[in-house]
Tab-separated table of C-alpha atoms and ligand atoms in Angstrom:
chain	number	residue	atom	x	y	z
A	942	MET	CA	76.848	78.620	183.801
A	943	ASN	CA	77.006	82.085	182.685
A	944	LYS	CA	79.781	81.746	180.077
A	945	THR	CA	80.618	85.997	178.980
A	946	PHE	CA	82.968	86.242	176.909
A	947	SER	CA	85.521	89.337	176.871
A	948	PRO	CA	85.224	92.085	174.784
A	949	THR	CA	88.502	90.573	172.452
A	950	TRP	CA	86.534	86.868	171.870
A	951	ARG	CA	83.072	88.763	171.108
A	952	GLY	CA	85.215	90.938	168.727
A	953	LEU	CA	87.351	87.509	167.089
A	954	LEU	CA	84.684	85.862	166.920
A	955	ALA	CA	82.541	88.600	165.273
A	956	ALA	CA	85.422	89.172	163.560
A	957	CYS	CA	84.969	84.713	162.214
A	958	ALA	CA	81.774	83.942	161.606
A	959	CYS	CA	82.423	87.584	159.293
A	960	SER	CA	84.638	86.141	157.078
A	961	PHE	CA	82.617	82.851	156.979
A	962	ALA	CA	79.971	83.975	155.773
A	963	MET	CA	81.991	86.354	153.312
A	964	SER	CA	83.951	82.943	152.558
A	965	ALA	CA	80.140	81.365	152.086
A	966	THR	CA	79.043	84.215	149.872
A	967	ALA	CA	81.987	83.862	147.571
A	968	GLN	CA	82.409	80.161	147.090
A	969	ASP	CA	78.370	80.403	145.379
A	970	PHE	CA	78.781	83.591	143.566
A	971	PRO	CA	77.392	84.477	141.682
A	972	ASN	CA	73.630	82.866	143.147
A	973	ARG	CA	71.704	85.851	141.195
A	974	PRO	CA	71.649	88.420	138.731
A	975	ILE	CA	74.537	90.708	138.237
A	976	THR	CA	74.239	93.967	136.913
A	977	MET	CA	77.054	95.449	134.633
A	978	VAL	CA	77.580	99.224	134.702
A	979	MET	CA	77.658	100.752	131.365
A	980	PRO	CA	77.911	104.581	132.022
A	981	TYR	CA	76.890	105.690	128.957
A	982	ALA	CA	73.731	106.253	126.445
A	983	PRO	CA	72.855	102.921	124.863
A	984	GLY	CA	73.387	102.217	121.455
A	985	GLY	CA	76.707	104.073	121.437
A	986	PRO	CA	79.989	101.874	121.021
A	987	GLY	CA	81.135	101.488	124.455
A	988	ASP	CA	77.291	99.937	125.265
A	989	VAL	CA	77.449	97.457	121.816
A	990	ILE	CA	80.650	96.561	123.773
A	991	THR	CA	79.420	95.565	126.804
A	992	ARG	CA	76.544	93.417	125.923
A	993	VAL	CA	78.955	91.315	123.847
A	994	VAL	CA	81.277	91.205	127.117
A	995	ALA	CA	77.962	90.731	129.313
A	996	GLY	CA	76.634	88.011	127.326
A	997	ALA	CA	79.490	85.875	127.283
A	998	PHE	CA	79.211	86.491	131.126
A	999	GLN	CA	76.380	85.382	131.376
A	1000	ARG	CA	77.086	82.134	129.201
A	1001	ILE	CA	80.256	81.109	131.380
A	1002	LEU	CA	78.765	81.682	134.509
A	1003	GLY	CA	74.825	80.645	134.168
A	1004	GLN	CA	73.907	83.258	135.467
A	1005	GLN	CA	71.364	86.422	134.513
A	1006	VAL	CA	74.348	89.536	133.461
A	1007	VAL	CA	72.369	92.732	132.991
A	1008	VAL	CA	73.400	96.239	131.253
A	1009	GLU	CA	72.105	99.406	133.002
A	1010	ASN	CA	72.975	102.727	131.685
A	1011	PRO	CA	73.020	105.081	133.947
A	1012	ALA	CA	74.368	107.346	131.481
A	1013	GLY	CA	75.378	111.352	131.564
A	1014	ALA	CA	78.508	113.988	133.094
A	1015	SER	CA	81.039	111.905	131.383
A	1016	GLY	CA	80.250	108.362	132.868
A	1017	THR	CA	80.357	109.653	135.976
A	1018	VAL	CA	76.872	109.677	137.793
A	1019	GLY	CA	76.805	105.472	136.120
A	1020	SER	CA	80.761	105.580	138.505
A	1021	THR	CA	79.253	106.932	141.597
A	1022	ARG	CA	76.510	104.096	141.529
A	1023	VAL	CA	79.421	101.569	141.177
A	1024	ALA	CA	81.278	102.919	143.792
A	1025	ARG	CA	78.743	103.685	146.106
A	1026	ALA	CA	77.842	99.791	145.503
A	1027	LYS	CA	78.250	96.915	148.320
A	1028	PRO	CA	80.454	95.046	147.390
A	1029	ASP	CA	79.135	91.692	146.615
A	1030	GLY	CA	80.321	91.228	143.076
A	1031	TYR	CA	76.686	91.808	141.918
A	1032	THR	CA	76.846	95.266	140.735
A	1033	LEU	CA	80.296	96.121	137.827
A	1034	LEU	CA	81.251	99.144	135.593
A	1035	MET	CA	82.012	98.583	132.531
A	1036	ILE	CA	84.469	101.886	131.628
A	1037	HIS	CA	87.325	103.095	129.233
A	1038	VAL	CA	89.777	106.647	128.940
A	1039	SER	CA	86.678	108.685	131.266
A	1040	HIS	CA	87.733	106.398	134.211
A	1041	ALA	CA	91.269	108.119	134.278
A	1042	THR	CA	90.385	111.717	132.360
A	1043	ASN	CA	87.664	112.549	135.246
A	1044	GLN	CA	89.552	112.765	137.818
A	1045	ALA	CA	91.830	115.675	135.763
A	1046	MET	CA	88.134	117.307	134.530
A	1047	PHE	CA	86.287	117.530	137.345
A	1048	LYS	CA	87.271	118.993	140.897
A	1049	SER	CA	85.186	116.909	143.262
A	1050	LEU	CA	84.473	114.118	142.245
A	1051	PRO	CA	81.870	111.886	143.641
A	1052	TYR	CA	84.540	109.625	144.218
A	1053	ASP	CA	88.295	107.926	143.659
A	1054	PRO	CA	88.846	106.282	140.346
A	1055	VAL	CA	91.451	104.171	141.701
A	1056	ALA	CA	90.576	103.282	145.748
A	1057	ASP	CA	87.234	103.353	145.111
A	1058	PHE	CA	87.663	100.108	142.680
A	1059	GLU	CA	88.526	96.966	142.646
A	1060	PRO	CA	90.375	95.713	139.214
A	1061	ILE	CA	88.950	93.373	137.428
A	1062	GLY	CA	90.104	93.368	134.133
A	1063	SER	CA	90.434	95.361	130.487
A	1064	ALA	CA	87.999	93.258	128.447
A	1065	THR	CA	88.880	95.333	124.984
A	1066	SER	CA	90.884	97.874	122.826
A	1067	GLY	CA	89.690	99.917	119.737
A	1068	PRO	CA	90.920	102.892	116.980
A	1069	MET	CA	88.325	105.707	116.415
A	1070	LEU	CA	87.129	106.971	112.942
A	1071	ILE	CA	86.979	110.447	111.899
A	1072	ALA	CA	83.306	110.842	110.522
A	1073	ALA	CA	80.518	113.387	108.921
A	1074	ARG	CA	77.241	113.846	108.517
A	1075	ASN	CA	76.214	112.810	103.954
A	1076	GLY	CA	76.866	115.786	102.632
A	1077	PHE	CA	79.903	117.873	104.249
A	1078	PRO	CA	81.781	119.474	101.917
A	1079	ALA	CA	84.709	117.748	101.226
A	1080	LYS	CA	85.472	115.082	99.039
A	1081	ASP	CA	88.512	113.681	100.633
A	1082	LEU	CA	91.138	113.793	103.795
A	1083	PRO	CA	93.300	116.506	102.612
A	1084	GLU	CA	89.638	118.626	101.188
A	1085	PHE	CA	88.624	118.046	105.034
A	1086	ILE	CA	91.164	119.113	106.856
A	1087	SER	CA	91.525	122.480	104.208
A	1088	TYR	CA	87.567	123.177	104.874
A	1089	LEU	CA	88.241	122.578	108.536
A	1090	ARG	CA	90.656	124.978	108.859
A	1091	ALA	CA	88.591	127.703	106.033
A	1092	ASN	CA	85.580	127.305	108.209
A	1093	ALA	CA	86.101	125.974	111.660
A	1094	PRO	CA	84.235	128.053	113.688
A	1095	LYS	CA	81.068	127.323	111.835
A	1096	ILE	CA	81.956	123.140	111.741
A	1097	SER	CA	80.112	121.123	114.292
A	1098	LEU	CA	81.338	118.686	116.325
A	1099	ALA	CA	79.883	115.617	118.781
A	1100	HIS	CA	81.559	114.682	121.852
A	1101	ALA	CA	79.804	111.919	124.808
A	1102	GLY	CA	80.759	114.930	127.843
A	1103	VAL	CA	84.649	116.319	128.839
A	1104	GLY	CA	87.130	113.795	128.683
A	1105	SER	CA	84.909	111.243	126.924
A	1106	ALA	CA	86.648	109.301	124.261
A	1107	SER	CA	84.407	110.647	121.521
A	1108	HIS	CA	86.009	113.794	123.165
A	1109	LEU	CA	89.751	113.032	123.056
A	1110	CYS	CA	89.260	112.247	119.473
A	1111	GLY	CA	88.120	115.820	118.764
A	1112	LEU	CA	90.232	117.787	120.965
A	1113	MET	CA	93.133	115.614	119.255
A	1114	MET	CA	92.072	116.194	116.257
A	1115	GLN	CA	91.990	119.868	116.200
A	1116	SER	CA	95.086	119.835	118.536
A	1117	VAL	CA	97.116	118.301	115.490
A	1118	LEU	CA	94.685	120.625	112.756
A	1119	GLY	CA	95.351	123.653	114.695
A	1120	VAL	CA	91.599	124.546	114.807
A	1121	LYS	CA	89.121	124.967	116.644
A	1122	LEU	CA	85.313	124.088	116.445
A	1123	ASN	CA	82.189	124.277	118.272
A	1124	GLU	CA	81.563	121.125	120.318
A	1125	ILE	CA	78.294	119.692	120.899
A	1126	PRO	CA	78.323	117.284	123.999
A	1127	TYR	CA	75.524	114.243	124.595
A	1128	LYS	CA	75.590	111.076	126.969
A	1129	GLY	CA	76.578	109.183	124.984
A	1130	THR	CA	77.436	108.791	121.129
A	1131	GLY	CA	74.584	106.904	120.925
A	1132	PRO	CA	72.533	109.931	120.015
A	1133	ALA	CA	75.568	112.145	118.788
A	1134	LEU	CA	75.416	109.354	116.443
A	1135	ASN	CA	71.920	110.069	115.496
A	1136	ASP	CA	72.312	113.776	115.279
A	1137	LEU	CA	75.142	113.105	112.952
A	1138	MET	CA	72.886	110.806	111.079
A	1139	GLY	CA	70.410	113.638	110.985
A	1140	GLY	CA	72.663	115.615	109.504
A	1141	GLN	CA	71.838	118.420	113.205
A	1142	VAL	CA	75.851	117.829	113.667
A	1143	ASP	CA	78.628	117.830	110.705
A	1144	LEU	CA	80.947	115.765	112.797
A	1145	LEU	CA	82.223	112.905	115.316
A	1146	CYS	CA	85.145	110.966	115.618
A	1147	ASP	CA	84.231	107.635	117.602
A	1148	GLN	CA	85.110	103.792	118.053
A	1149	THR	CA	84.923	101.739	115.824
A	1150	SER	CA	81.961	99.958	117.110
A	1151	GLY	CA	79.869	103.203	116.439
A	1152	THR	CA	81.029	104.161	113.428
A	1153	VAL	CA	81.643	101.305	111.229
A	1154	PRO	CA	78.876	100.135	110.893
A	1155	SER	CA	76.669	103.331	109.728
A	1156	VAL	CA	79.364	103.388	107.518
A	1157	LYS	CA	78.903	100.932	105.893
A	1158	GLY	CA	75.540	101.433	105.921
A	1159	GLY	CA	76.304	104.757	103.820
A	1160	LYS	CA	74.486	106.732	107.247
A	1161	ILE	CA	77.512	109.251	107.777
A	1162	LYS	CA	80.573	109.736	105.614
A	1163	PRO	CA	84.101	108.677	106.855
A	1164	TYR	CA	87.467	111.022	106.736
A	1165	ALA	CA	90.064	108.339	108.377
A	1166	ALA	CA	90.721	106.575	110.762
A	1167	ALA	CA	92.331	108.756	113.761
A	1168	GLY	CA	95.962	106.799	113.833
A	1169	ARG	CA	98.590	105.573	112.058
A	1170	SER	CA	96.662	102.516	110.558
A	1171	ARG	CA	93.708	101.733	108.380
A	1172	LEU	CA	91.327	100.446	109.834
A	1173	PRO	CA	91.035	96.121	108.460
A	1174	GLN	CA	87.126	97.418	108.222
A	1175	LEU	CA	87.652	100.497	105.856
A	1176	PRO	CA	90.464	99.904	104.150
A	1177	GLU	CA	89.488	102.170	101.672
A	1178	VAL	CA	89.512	104.686	104.162
A	1179	PRO	CA	92.969	106.624	104.515
A	1180	ALA	CA	94.906	106.918	108.464
A	1181	ILE	CA	94.961	110.965	109.043
A	1182	SER	CA	98.771	109.886	109.494
A	1183	GLU	CA	98.802	109.689	105.026
A	1184	ALA	CA	97.779	113.238	105.115
A	1185	GLY	CA	101.471	114.548	106.848
A	1186	VAL	CA	99.494	114.897	110.279
A	1187	GLN	CA	101.808	112.701	112.874
A	1188	GLY	CA	101.275	112.441	116.596
A	1189	PHE	CA	97.763	112.102	116.545
A	1190	ASP	CA	97.102	108.148	116.958
A	1191	ILE	CA	94.495	106.863	119.879
A	1192	ASN	CA	92.994	103.945	120.792
A	1193	ILE	CA	90.325	102.978	123.710
A	1194	SER	CA	90.389	100.258	125.938
A	1195	PHE	CA	87.808	99.114	127.930
A	1196	GLY	CA	87.716	97.730	131.465
A	1197	LEU	CA	85.366	95.936	134.295
A	1198	TYR	CA	85.635	96.973	138.024
A	1199	ALA	CA	83.966	96.057	141.067
A	1200	PRO	CA	83.284	98.242	144.350
A	1201	LYS	CA	86.189	98.378	146.254
A	1202	GLY	CA	86.379	96.065	149.235
A	1203	THR	CA	84.688	92.785	147.150
A	1204	PRO	CA	85.669	89.972	148.366
A	1205	LYS	CA	89.127	87.947	146.434
A	1206	PRO	CA	87.620	85.322	146.021
A	1207	VAL	CA	85.677	86.990	144.198
A	1208	ILE	CA	87.674	89.369	142.017
A	1209	ASP	CA	89.083	86.240	141.265
A	1210	THR	CA	85.598	84.850	140.002
A	1211	LEU	CA	84.971	87.074	137.657
A	1212	THR	CA	88.717	87.804	136.191
A	1213	ALA	CA	88.766	83.757	135.795
A	1214	THR	CA	85.434	84.792	133.453
A	1215	LEU	CA	87.046	87.451	131.671
A	1216	GLN	CA	89.825	86.084	131.099
A	1217	LYS	CA	87.243	83.175	129.191
A	1218	VAL	CA	85.389	85.851	127.491
A	1219	VAL	CA	88.373	87.410	126.109
A	1220	THR	CA	90.142	83.607	124.749
A	1221	ASP	CA	86.214	83.330	123.732
A	1222	PRO	CA	86.505	82.681	119.557
A	1223	ASP	CA	82.730	83.812	118.964
A	1224	VAL	CA	83.492	86.224	121.494
A	1225	ARG	CA	86.333	87.387	119.848
A	1226	GLN	CA	85.042	87.126	115.999
A	1227	ARG	CA	81.870	89.008	117.103
A	1228	LEU	CA	84.417	91.900	118.206
A	1229	GLU	CA	86.574	92.009	115.011
A	1230	GLY	CA	83.404	92.719	112.921
A	1231	MET	CA	83.149	95.801	115.216
A	1232	GLY	CA	86.155	96.965	114.930
A	1233	VAL	CA	87.350	96.196	118.186
A	1234	SER	CA	89.671	93.288	119.609
A	1235	ALA	CA	89.620	91.750	122.938
A	1236	VAL	CA	92.826	92.116	124.598
A	1237	PRO	CA	95.472	89.125	125.632
A	1238	VAL	CA	94.291	87.292	128.624
A	1239	GLU	CA	97.273	88.880	130.578
A	1240	ARG	CA	95.286	92.053	130.521
A	1241	ALA	CA	92.574	90.711	131.615
A	1242	ARG	CA	93.821	91.541	135.177
A	1243	PRO	CA	93.555	93.448	137.896
A	1244	GLU	CA	97.477	94.032	137.995
A	1245	ALA	CA	96.908	95.046	134.303
A	1246	LEU	CA	93.696	96.994	134.839
A	1247	ARG	CA	95.597	99.254	137.716
A	1248	ALA	CA	98.387	100.202	135.585
A	1249	HIS	CA	96.992	101.418	132.665
A	1250	LEU	CA	94.647	103.114	134.128
A	1251	ARG	CA	97.400	104.908	136.028
A	1252	GLN	CA	99.001	105.267	132.804
A	1253	GLU	CA	95.885	106.754	131.708
A	1254	ILE	CA	96.056	109.414	134.272
A	1255	GLU	CA	99.411	110.531	133.841
A	1256	VAL	CA	98.972	110.694	130.446
A	1257	LEU	CA	95.235	111.592	129.355
A	1258	GLY	CA	94.760	114.154	132.466
A	1259	GLY	CA	97.892	115.487	131.229
A	1260	LEU	CA	96.729	116.109	127.690
A	1261	LEU	CA	93.147	117.858	128.786
A	1262	ILE	CA	94.389	119.796	131.288
A	1263	LYS	CA	97.239	121.635	128.442
A	1264	SER	CA	94.273	121.600	126.435
A	1265	GLY	CA	93.048	124.247	128.077
A	1266	VAL	CA	89.603	121.998	128.723
A	1267	LYS	CA	88.418	123.614	132.637
A	1268	PRO	CA	87.467	121.511	135.120
A	1269	ASP	CA	83.954	121.548	135.944
B	2680	MLT	C1	83.012	107.859	124.062
B	2680	MLT	O1	83.374	108.123	124.737
B	2680	MLT	O2	82.526	109.620	123.496
B	2680	MLT	C2	82.201	107.033	125.105
B	2680	MLT	O3	82.711	105.860	123.887
B	2680	MLT	C3	80.208	107.535	124.035
B	2680	MLT	C4	79.615	106.387	123.823
B	2680	MLT	O4	80.209	104.972	124.391
B	2680	MLT	O5	78.424	106.337	123.924
């Protein structure tokens, strides 16, 4: 007898088959290499942090994790790639504050930073350092501030694109000092740091995972930690608050995302792996050597990253608009 199924039954069977296939996929996840997208240029502070996290993921999951850097447009090139990737857990995004600020900076983003991503959890957080090219004509922080106020239009400030961490830090510094510098955007602060070391640009405010090694190597000149506290790695460098500058304290946190629609069992596996990474003593020690902290394990969860992103969208997006930055 040629038994045919009614459309309802067919739909139900198809749904069961699809859910079985997804569950089978999720159960043996990962069974091939994972790509971790870092949407800034290689060699920058984000790239350095991502490679530490990716290496730990690879060791824990027993599966290759490849870091790729589709950089450009303040991290939106790489973010778009992940937003459009197959939601199977094999393409992930490691990003920081620009995931929040880009919503305010671009009139028509090709993705929604909240709706088009599944948060996995926060990974790291870290302070920033204000540094200059060697030979910059200020012997200490007070003289640095006076020199900026007297020569602002002639001074160049590098950053990694509108809404990036280095751009935000540069904006805050200019705002609290009441100066307007000549901003030079790059595809990441890896190439920006090269120009700072080469003397092609005057200043850069960047994350410690990028700047501390160059300061220790005598390749750039530190002036201040961008906040209320000195950096443990550079105790001789003052905090900008020591010069009487208030209201300037920036800390940059990186989080891991998957495309919207990634099956929950896969997200659970990735979150569990991230929690092992942030509690791993070797990982914590490597990050601390760069001046970066792995987050407490309670932040390495989807709901914590979701809340962090919403807070950054609200606070930092507003700061950029107030600072007069015009959305693209
Ligand atoms: C930034 O926001 O400045 C980026 O972190 C720079 C980078 O990682 O290249």
